[in-house]
C-alpha cells in the first residue's frame, strides 16, 4: 500500500524559511514524478514543484521559482521542499503527490494527507 506522509509544516514569519518533507513507502518510485501542491482556503489546489525520482530533474511554478527548492533523498525515500523568503500568500496546506507518467503535468496517482504552512506578516 502506497503511503505519502508529509511533515515539517508550521508557523513562520514572512521572509523566513521552512523545509517540509514527504516520506514515501509501499512501492518503488523510480519511474515516478514526485510533486508538491498547495491549497489555500477558498482556492483551488495548485502545482508548486515536481522532481523526477530517478534523475532529479526539477520543475517549478513561476510563483515559487527562485525561492523554493525541491529535492529527494533516494536512500531515505523522502522528498523535500525547502521554502525560503516565504510570503503570507504562501500560506496553504501543502500536499505531496506521486505520478507515474511521461511528464510532470497530469493526474497524480497518490496523495499525502497534507501539512499546514502558515506565514505571518
PDB file of C-alpha atoms in Angstrom:
ATOM      1  CA  UNK A   1       0.000   0.000   0.000  1.00  0.00           C
ATOM      2  CA  UNK A   2       1.464   3.319  -1.073  1.00  0.00           C
ATOM      3  CA  UNK A   3       1.824   5.931   1.619  1.00  0.00           C
ATOM      4  CA  UNK A   4       2.988   9.517   1.356  1.00  0.00           C
ATOM      5  CA  UNK A   5       3.394  11.185   4.725  1.00  0.00           C
ATOM      6  CA  UNK A   6       4.157  14.890   4.937  1.00  0.00           C
ATOM      7  CA  UNK A   7       5.763  16.577   7.915  1.00  0.00           C
ATOM      8  CA  UNK A   8       7.513  19.772   8.882  1.00  0.00           C
ATOM      9  CA  UNK A   9       4.773  22.331   8.411  1.00  0.00           C
ATOM     10  CA  UNK A  10       4.253  25.141  10.884  1.00  0.00           C
ATOM     11  CA  UNK A  11       4.098  28.857  11.521  1.00  0.00           C
ATOM     12  CA  UNK A  12       6.850  31.131  10.215  1.00  0.00           C
ATOM     13  CA  UNK A  13       7.247  34.854   9.782  1.00  0.00           C
ATOM     14  CA  UNK A  14       7.370  36.472   6.380  1.00  0.00           C
ATOM     15  CA  UNK A  15      10.875  36.310   4.969  1.00  0.00           C
ATOM     16  CA  UNK A  16      11.631  33.148   6.901  1.00  0.00           C
ATOM     17  CA  UNK A  17      12.349  29.608   5.789  1.00  0.00           C
ATOM     18  CA  UNK A  18      10.808  26.209   6.308  1.00  0.00           C
ATOM     19  CA  UNK A  19      11.518  22.727   4.996  1.00  0.00           C
ATOM     20  CA  UNK A  20       8.743  20.207   4.618  1.00  0.00           C
ATOM     21  CA  UNK A  21       9.249  16.508   3.995  1.00  0.00           C
ATOM     22  CA  UNK A  22       7.371  13.680   2.337  1.00  0.00           C
ATOM     23  CA  UNK A  23       8.215  10.121   3.320  1.00  0.00           C
ATOM     24  CA  UNK A  24       7.213   7.661   0.594  1.00  0.00           C
ATOM     25  CA  UNK A  25       6.635   3.940   1.049  1.00  0.00           C
ATOM     26  CA  UNK A  26       4.810   0.996  -0.414  1.00  0.00           C
ATOM     27  CA  UNK A  27       6.406   0.679  -3.840  1.00  0.00           C
ATOM     28  CA  UNK A  28       9.378   1.609  -5.976  1.00  0.00           C
ATOM     29  CA  UNK A  29       9.129   5.173  -7.220  1.00  0.00           C
ATOM     30  CA  UNK A  30      11.995   5.060  -9.717  1.00  0.00           C
ATOM     31  CA  UNK A  31       9.753   5.894 -12.697  1.00  0.00           C
ATOM     32  CA  UNK A  32       7.652   8.450 -10.845  1.00  0.00           C
ATOM     33  CA  UNK A  33       7.374  12.194 -10.716  1.00  0.00           C
ATOM     34  CA  UNK A  34       7.078  13.432  -7.142  1.00  0.00           C
ATOM     35  CA  UNK A  35       5.202  16.683  -6.740  1.00  0.00           C
ATOM     36  CA  UNK A  36       4.269  19.282  -4.194  1.00  0.00           C
ATOM     37  CA  UNK A  37       0.922  21.032  -4.441  1.00  0.00           C
ATOM     38  CA  UNK A  38      -0.788  23.542  -2.162  1.00  0.00           C
ATOM     39  CA  UNK A  39      -4.292  24.677  -1.415  1.00  0.00           C
ATOM     40  CA  UNK A  40      -5.183  27.888   0.353  1.00  0.00           C
ATOM     41  CA  UNK A  41      -8.625  28.429   1.943  1.00  0.00           C
ATOM     42  CA  UNK A  42     -11.255  29.103  -0.681  1.00  0.00           C
ATOM     43  CA  UNK A  43      -8.855  28.436  -3.534  1.00  0.00           C
ATOM     44  CA  UNK A  44      -8.175  25.551  -5.869  1.00  0.00           C
ATOM     45  CA  UNK A  45      -5.213  23.295  -5.338  1.00  0.00           C
ATOM     46  CA  UNK A  46      -2.222  24.452  -7.368  1.00  0.00           C
ATOM     47  CA  UNK A  47       1.045  22.964  -8.521  1.00  0.00           C
ATOM     48  CA  UNK A  48       4.170  24.088  -6.680  1.00  0.00           C
ATOM     49  CA  UNK A  49       7.078  21.904  -7.758  1.00  0.00           C
ATOM     50  CA  UNK A  50       7.971  18.459  -9.071  1.00  0.00           C
ATOM     51  CA  UNK A  51      11.020  16.251  -9.412  1.00  0.00           C
ATOM     52  CA  UNK A  52      11.827  13.051 -11.227  1.00  0.00           C
ATOM     53  CA  UNK A  53      12.679  10.383  -8.707  1.00  0.00           C
ATOM     54  CA  UNK A  54      15.330   8.813 -10.896  1.00  0.00           C
ATOM     55  CA  UNK A  55      17.244  11.738 -12.400  1.00  0.00           C
ATOM     56  CA  UNK A  56      16.300  14.633 -10.178  1.00  0.00           C
ATOM     57  CA  UNK A  57      15.031  16.945 -12.919  1.00  0.00           C
ATOM     58  CA  UNK A  58      13.007  19.709 -11.306  1.00  0.00           C
ATOM     59  CA  UNK A  59      10.030  21.849 -12.292  1.00  0.00           C
ATOM     60  CA  UNK A  60       8.575  24.874 -10.522  1.00  0.00           C
ATOM     61  CA  UNK A  61       5.577  27.140 -10.611  1.00  0.00           C
ATOM     62  CA  UNK A  62       6.511  30.698 -11.538  1.00  0.00           C
ATOM     63  CA  UNK A  63       5.245  31.939  -8.172  1.00  0.00           C
ATOM     64  CA  UNK A  64       7.899  29.982  -6.245  1.00  0.00           C
ATOM     65  CA  UNK A  65      10.780  29.859  -8.711  1.00  0.00           C
ATOM     66  CA  UNK A  66      13.959  31.123  -7.084  1.00  0.00           C
ATOM     67  CA  UNK A  67      12.530  30.782  -3.567  1.00  0.00           C
ATOM     68  CA  UNK A  68      11.612  27.092  -3.264  1.00  0.00           C
ATOM     69  CA  UNK A  69      13.782  24.064  -3.939  1.00  0.00           C
ATOM     70  CA  UNK A  70      12.528  20.507  -4.350  1.00  0.00           C
ATOM     71  CA  UNK A  71      14.896  17.617  -3.761  1.00  0.00           C
ATOM     72  CA  UNK A  72      14.827  13.912  -2.992  1.00  0.00           C
ATOM     73  CA  UNK A  73      16.885  11.521  -0.941  1.00  0.00           C
ATOM     74  CA  UNK A  74      16.708   8.087  -2.543  1.00  0.00           C
ATOM     75  CA  UNK A  75      18.277   6.362   0.464  1.00  0.00           C
ATOM     76  CA  UNK A  76      15.561   7.727   2.736  1.00  0.00           C
ATOM     77  CA  UNK A  77      12.705   7.545   0.197  1.00  0.00           C
ATOM     78  CA  UNK A  78      11.951  11.131   1.086  1.00  0.00           C
ATOM     79  CA  UNK A  79      11.152  14.233  -0.930  1.00  0.00           C
ATOM     80  CA  UNK A  80      11.777  17.701   0.461  1.00  0.00           C
ATOM     81  CA  UNK A  81      10.559  21.188  -0.265  1.00  0.00           C
ATOM     82  CA  UNK A  82      12.869  23.901   1.016  1.00  0.00           C
ATOM     83  CA  UNK A  83      10.959  27.166   1.169  1.00  0.00           C
ATOM     84  CA  UNK A  84      12.858  30.427   1.539  1.00  0.00           C
ATOM     85  CA  UNK A  85      11.768  34.078   1.506  1.00  0.00           C
ATOM     86  CA  UNK A  86       8.298  32.990   2.494  1.00  0.00           C
ATOM     87  CA  UNK A  87       5.389  35.335   1.893  1.00  0.00           C
ATOM     88  CA  UNK A  88       1.934  35.436   3.516  1.00  0.00           C
ATOM     89  CA  UNK A  89       0.488  34.302   0.189  1.00  0.00           C
ATOM     90  CA  UNK A  90       2.422  31.043   0.564  1.00  0.00           C
ATOM     91  CA  UNK A  91       0.074  30.116   3.412  1.00  0.00           C
ATOM     92  CA  UNK A  92      -1.686  26.874   2.483  1.00  0.00           C
ATOM     93  CA  UNK A  93      -1.947  23.173   3.112  1.00  0.00           C
ATOM     94  CA  UNK A  94       0.916  21.568   1.214  1.00  0.00           C
ATOM     95  CA  UNK A  95       0.407  18.127  -0.305  1.00  0.00           C
ATOM     96  CA  UNK A  96       2.903  15.604  -1.563  1.00  0.00           C
ATOM     97  CA  UNK A  97       1.885  13.528  -4.583  1.00  0.00           C
ATOM     98  CA  UNK A  98       3.282  10.865  -6.907  1.00  0.00           C
ATOM     99  CA  UNK A  99       2.648  10.354 -10.607  1.00  0.00           C
ATOM    100  CA  UNK A 100       3.697   7.512 -12.880  1.00  0.00           C
ATOM    101  CA  UNK A 101       3.763   9.214 -16.251  1.00  0.00           C
ATOM    102  CA  UNK A 102       5.838  10.678 -19.035  1.00  0.00           C
ATOM    103  CA  UNK A 103       5.650  14.257 -17.781  1.00  0.00           C
ATOM    104  CA  UNK A 104       5.125  16.043 -14.505  1.00  0.00           C
ATOM    105  CA  UNK A 105       1.801  17.514 -15.646  1.00  0.00           C
ATOM    106  CA  UNK A 106      -1.307  15.354 -15.453  1.00  0.00           C
ATOM    107  CA  UNK A 107      -3.190  13.285 -12.942  1.00  0.00           C
ATOM    108  CA  UNK A 108      -1.249  12.275  -9.851  1.00  0.00           C
ATOM    109  CA  UNK A 109      -1.869   8.741  -8.593  1.00  0.00           C
ATOM    110  CA  UNK A 110      -1.095   9.042  -4.901  1.00  0.00           C
ATOM    111  CA  UNK A 111      -1.513  11.841  -2.371  1.00  0.00           C
ATOM    112  CA  UNK A 112      -0.470  12.545   1.166  1.00  0.00           C
ATOM    113  CA  UNK A 113      -2.692  13.976   3.861  1.00  0.00           C
ATOM    114  CA  UNK A 114      -1.152  17.437   3.751  1.00  0.00           C
ATOM    115  CA  UNK A 115       0.778  19.670   6.127  1.00  0.00           C
ATOM    116  CA  UNK A 116      -0.192  23.214   7.077  1.00  0.00           C
ATOM    117  CA  UNK A 117       2.206  26.054   6.359  1.00  0.00           C
ATOM    118  CA  UNK A 118       1.264  29.457   7.753  1.00  0.00           C
ATOM    119  CA  UNK A 119       3.277  32.584   7.009  1.00  0.00           C
ATOM    120  CA  UNK A 120       2.549  35.581   9.218  1.00  0.00           C
ATOM    121  CA  UNK A 121       3.088  39.135   8.059  1.00  0.00           C
TER     122      UNK A 121
END
